[in-house]
Amino acid sequence: MAAKNYSKIEDEVARDVRYLDSRVVLLIQNQMALDAREEVQQHLEEADKCEGLDLDDRGTQ
């Protein structure tokens, strides 16, 4: 009986670990996507700042 109970507990723990692992993977993927999005946004903002300038204006700033 004790072996059966331990086996059941081990199965539950293994299932919980797999679930938590999948959640950690999702968190990492979301953080990487957010970092990439912020980097693109920063580059676009920098491009917008330079877009309205003429070549002559760039040299005087």
mmCIF file of N, CA and C in Angstrom:
data_model
loop_
_atom_site.group_PDB
_atom_site.id
_atom_site.type_symbol
_atom_site.label_atom_id
_atom_site.label_comp_id
_atom_site.label_asym_id
_atom_site.label_seq_id
_atom_site.Cartn_x
_atom_site.Cartn_y
_atom_site.Cartn_z
ATOM 1 N N MET A 1 0.809 -1.204 0.000
ATOM 2 C CA MET A 1 0.000 0.000 0.000
ATOM 3 C C MET A 1 0.847 1.261 0.000
ATOM 4 N N ALA A 2 1.904 1.266 0.790
ATOM 5 C CA ALA A 2 2.738 2.456 0.883
ATOM 6 C C ALA A 2 3.396 2.762 -0.449
ATOM 7 N N ALA A 3 3.840 1.732 -1.158
ATOM 8 C CA ALA A 3 4.479 1.937 -2.457
ATOM 9 C C ALA A 3 3.490 2.532 -3.451
ATOM 10 N N LYS A 4 2.260 2.103 -3.386
ATOM 11 C CA LYS A 4 1.230 2.626 -4.284
ATOM 12 C C LYS A 4 0.979 4.107 -4.001
ATOM 13 N N ASN A 5 0.929 4.479 -2.736
ATOM 14 C CA ASN A 5 0.717 5.880 -2.370
ATOM 15 C C ASN A 5 1.890 6.748 -2.810
ATOM 16 N N TYR A 6 3.120 6.238 -2.610
ATOM 17 C CA TYR A 6 4.294 7.000 -3.043
ATOM 18 C C TYR A 6 4.310 7.167 -4.552
ATOM 19 N N SER A 7 3.924 6.137 -5.256
ATOM 20 C CA SER A 7 3.873 6.200 -6.710
ATOM 21 C C SER A 7 2.865 7.253 -7.163
ATOM 22 N N LYS A 8 1.727 7.282 -6.504
ATOM 23 C CA LYS A 8 0.697 8.271 -6.845
ATOM 24 C C LYS A 8 1.207 9.687 -6.565
ATOM 25 N N ILE A 9 1.862 9.869 -5.428
ATOM 26 C CA ILE A 9 2.408 11.184 -5.072
ATOM 27 C C ILE A 9 3.493 11.593 -6.061
ATOM 28 N N GLU A 10 4.363 10.653 -6.428
ATOM 29 C CA GLU A 10 5.416 10.951 -7.400
ATOM 30 C C GLU A 10 4.824 11.366 -8.737
ATOM 31 N N ASP A 11 3.767 10.693 -9.161
ATOM 32 C CA ASP A 11 3.103 11.055 -10.413
ATOM 33 C C ASP A 11 2.523 12.466 -10.336
ATOM 34 N N GLU A 12 1.917 12.806 -9.219
ATOM 35 C CA GLU A 12 1.352 14.148 -9.046
ATOM 36 C C GLU A 12 2.446 15.208 -9.045
ATOM 37 N N VAL A 13 3.541 14.914 -8.361
ATOM 38 C CA VAL A 13 4.656 15.863 -8.317
ATOM 39 C C VAL A 13 5.249 16.036 -9.710
ATOM 40 N N ALA A 14 5.428 14.940 -10.434
ATOM 41 C CA ALA A 14 5.969 15.015 -11.791
ATOM 42 C C ALA A 14 5.055 15.841 -12.689
ATOM 43 N N ARG A 15 3.742 15.656 -12.559
ATOM 44 C CA ARG A 15 2.782 16.435 -13.351
ATOM 45 C C ARG A 15 2.874 17.922 -12.997
ATOM 46 N N ASP A 16 2.970 18.215 -11.706
ATOM 47 C CA ASP A 16 3.083 19.606 -11.266
ATOM 48 C C ASP A 16 4.368 20.248 -11.775
ATOM 49 N N VAL A 17 5.465 19.490 -11.754
ATOM 50 C CA VAL A 17 6.742 20.017 -12.240
ATOM 51 C C VAL A 17 6.656 20.307 -13.738
ATOM 52 N N ARG A 18 6.053 19.407 -14.501
ATOM 53 C CA ARG A 18 5.888 19.651 -15.944
ATOM 54 C C ARG A 18 5.045 20.900 -16.187
ATOM 55 N N TYR A 19 3.982 21.063 -15.418
ATOM 56 C CA TYR A 19 3.129 22.245 -15.557
ATOM 57 C C TYR A 19 3.923 23.515 -15.246
ATOM 58 N N LEU A 20 4.661 23.496 -14.144
ATOM 59 C CA LEU A 20 5.447 24.673 -13.773
ATOM 60 C C LEU A 20 6.537 24.959 -14.801
ATOM 61 N N ASP A 21 7.161 23.913 -15.321
ATOM 62 C CA ASP A 21 8.167 24.099 -16.370
ATOM 63 C C ASP A 21 7.560 24.794 -17.584
ATOM 64 N N SER A 22 6.364 24.374 -17.969
ATOM 65 C CA SER A 22 5.727 24.995 -19.132
ATOM 66 C C SER A 22 5.399 26.458 -18.857
ATOM 67 N N ARG A 23 5.015 26.779 -17.635
ATOM 68 C CA ARG A 23 4.712 28.168 -17.277
ATOM 69 C C ARG A 23 5.979 29.023 -17.291
ATOM 70 N N VAL A 24 7.082 28.457 -16.815
ATOM 71 C CA VAL A 24 8.355 29.183 -16.824
ATOM 72 C C VAL A 24 8.775 29.462 -18.265
ATOM 73 N N VAL A 25 8.608 28.478 -19.135
ATOM 74 C CA VAL A 25 8.942 28.669 -20.548
ATOM 75 C C VAL A 25 8.110 29.805 -21.133
ATOM 76 N N LEU A 26 6.834 29.846 -20.828
ATOM 77 C CA LEU A 26 5.975 30.926 -21.326
ATOM 78 C C LEU A 26 6.419 32.284 -20.799
ATOM 79 N N LEU A 27 6.790 32.345 -19.537
ATOM 80 C CA LEU A 27 7.270 33.606 -18.970
ATOM 81 C C LEU A 27 8.536 34.075 -19.674
ATOM 82 N N ILE A 28 9.452 33.155 -19.925
ATOM 83 C CA ILE A 28 10.698 33.508 -20.614
ATOM 84 C C ILE A 28 10.402 33.981 -22.030
ATOM 85 N N GLN A 29 9.535 33.270 -22.744
ATOM 86 C CA GLN A 29 9.178 33.671 -24.103
ATOM 87 C C GLN A 29 8.521 35.048 -24.120
ATOM 88 N N ASN A 30 7.632 35.297 -23.185
ATOM 89 C CA ASN A 30 6.966 36.599 -23.117
ATOM 90 C C ASN A 30 7.954 37.710 -22.812
ATOM 91 N N GLN A 31 8.911 37.457 -21.921
ATOM 92 C CA GLN A 31 9.909 38.469 -21.593
ATOM 93 C C GLN A 31 10.790 38.761 -22.801
ATOM 94 N N MET A 32 11.177 37.714 -23.536
ATOM 95 C CA MET A 32 11.997 37.913 -24.728
ATOM 96 C C MET A 32 11.230 38.709 -25.783
ATOM 97 N N ALA A 33 9.955 38.412 -25.963
ATOM 98 C CA ALA A 33 9.138 39.145 -26.929
ATOM 99 C C ALA A 33 8.979 40.602 -26.509
ATOM 100 N N LEU A 34 8.801 40.845 -25.230
ATOM 101 C CA LEU A 34 8.676 42.209 -24.728
ATOM 102 C C LEU A 34 9.975 42.979 -24.933
ATOM 103 N N ASP A 35 11.104 42.337 -24.656
ATOM 104 C CA ASP A 35 12.399 42.982 -24.869
ATOM 105 C C ASP A 35 12.596 43.339 -26.336
ATOM 106 N N ALA A 36 12.237 42.421 -27.233
ATOM 107 C CA ALA A 36 12.373 42.679 -28.664
ATOM 108 C C ALA A 36 11.454 43.818 -29.091
ATOM 109 N N ARG A 37 10.241 43.832 -28.571
ATOM 110 C CA ARG A 37 9.291 44.895 -28.912
ATOM 111 C C ARG A 37 9.808 46.258 -28.452
ATOM 112 N N GLU A 38 10.332 46.315 -27.239
ATOM 113 C CA GLU A 38 10.863 47.574 -26.720
ATOM 114 C C GLU A 38 12.057 48.050 -27.541
ATOM 115 N N GLU A 39 12.888 47.114 -27.994
ATOM 116 C CA GLU A 39 14.042 47.487 -28.813
ATOM 117 C C GLU A 39 13.590 48.065 -30.152
ATOM 118 N N VAL A 40 12.602 47.433 -30.780
ATOM 119 C CA VAL A 40 12.072 47.941 -32.048
ATOM 120 C C VAL A 40 11.438 49.308 -31.838
ATOM 121 N N GLN A 41 10.686 49.466 -30.758
ATOM 122 C CA GLN A 41 10.046 50.746 -30.473
ATOM 123 C C GLN A 41 11.090 51.843 -30.287
ATOM 124 N N GLN A 42 12.166 51.525 -29.604
ATOM 125 C CA GLN A 42 13.227 52.505 -29.386
ATOM 126 C C GLN A 42 13.868 52.911 -30.714
ATOM 127 N N HIS A 43 14.117 51.940 -31.588
ATOM 128 C CA HIS A 43 14.702 52.254 -32.893
ATOM 129 C C HIS A 43 13.750 53.102 -33.730
ATOM 130 N N LEU A 44 12.458 52.802 -33.663
ATOM 131 C CA LEU A 44 11.486 53.586 -34.419
ATOM 132 C C LEU A 44 11.407 55.019 -33.900
ATOM 133 N N GLU A 45 11.463 55.186 -32.583
ATOM 134 C CA GLU A 45 11.441 56.532 -32.017
ATOM 135 C C GLU A 45 12.679 57.316 -32.436
ATOM 136 N N GLU A 46 13.832 56.667 -32.462
ATOM 137 C CA GLU A 46 15.058 57.331 -32.902
ATOM 138 C C GLU A 46 14.964 57.709 -34.373
ATOM 139 N N ALA A 47 14.374 56.828 -35.188
ATOM 140 C CA ALA A 47 14.215 57.113 -36.613
ATOM 141 C C ALA A 47 13.249 58.272 -36.819
ATOM 142 N N ASP A 48 12.187 58.341 -36.018
ATOM 143 C CA ASP A 48 11.232 59.443 -36.124
ATOM 144 C C ASP A 48 11.890 60.777 -35.800
ATOM 145 N N LYS A 49 12.787 60.788 -34.838
ATOM 146 C CA LYS A 49 13.474 62.026 -34.470
ATOM 147 C C LYS A 49 14.341 62.531 -35.611
ATOM 148 N N CYS A 50 14.956 61.615 -36.343
ATOM 149 C CA CYS A 50 15.863 61.994 -37.433
ATOM 150 C C CYS A 50 15.124 62.217 -38.745
ATOM 151 N N GLU A 51 13.914 61.718 -38.873
ATOM 152 C CA GLU A 51 13.187 61.748 -40.137
ATOM 153 C C GLU A 51 12.915 63.164 -40.627
ATOM 154 N N GLY A 52 12.560 64.061 -39.760
ATOM 155 C CA GLY A 52 12.188 65.407 -40.161
ATOM 156 C C GLY A 52 13.366 66.326 -40.424
ATOM 157 N N LEU A 53 14.558 65.871 -40.198
ATOM 158 C CA LEU A 53 15.725 66.727 -40.366
ATOM 159 C C LEU A 53 16.257 66.656 -41.786
ATOM 160 N N ASP A 54 16.666 67.821 -42.325
ATOM 161 C CA ASP A 54 17.360 67.843 -43.607
ATOM 162 C C ASP A 54 18.819 67.507 -43.364
ATOM 163 N N LEU A 55 19.528 67.201 -44.432
ATOM 164 C CA LEU A 55 20.951 66.890 -44.281
ATOM 165 C C LEU A 55 21.704 68.088 -43.707
ATOM 166 N N ASP A 56 21.328 69.300 -44.111
ATOM 167 C CA ASP A 56 21.999 70.497 -43.597
ATOM 168 C C ASP A 56 21.721 70.668 -42.105
ATOM 169 N N ASP A 57 20.506 70.362 -41.682
ATOM 170 C CA ASP A 57 20.150 70.479 -40.272
ATOM 171 C C ASP A 57 20.926 69.491 -39.417
ATOM 172 N N ARG A 58 21.191 68.322 -39.947
ATOM 173 C CA ARG A 58 21.919 67.313 -39.184
ATOM 174 C C ARG A 58 23.336 67.778 -38.880
ATOM 175 N N GLY A 59 23.931 68.487 -39.793
ATOM 176 C CA GLY A 59 25.299 68.946 -39.588
ATOM 177 C C GLY A 59 25.403 70.063 -38.570
ATOM 178 N N THR A 60 24.336 70.820 -38.363
ATOM 179 C CA THR A 60 24.394 71.951 -37.438
ATOM 180 C C THR A 60 23.991 71.579 -36.026
ATOM 181 N N GLN A 61 23.495 70.390 -35.844
ATOM 182 C CA GLN A 61 23.051 70.008 -34.495
ATOM 183 C C GLN A 61 24.149 69.350 -33.714
#
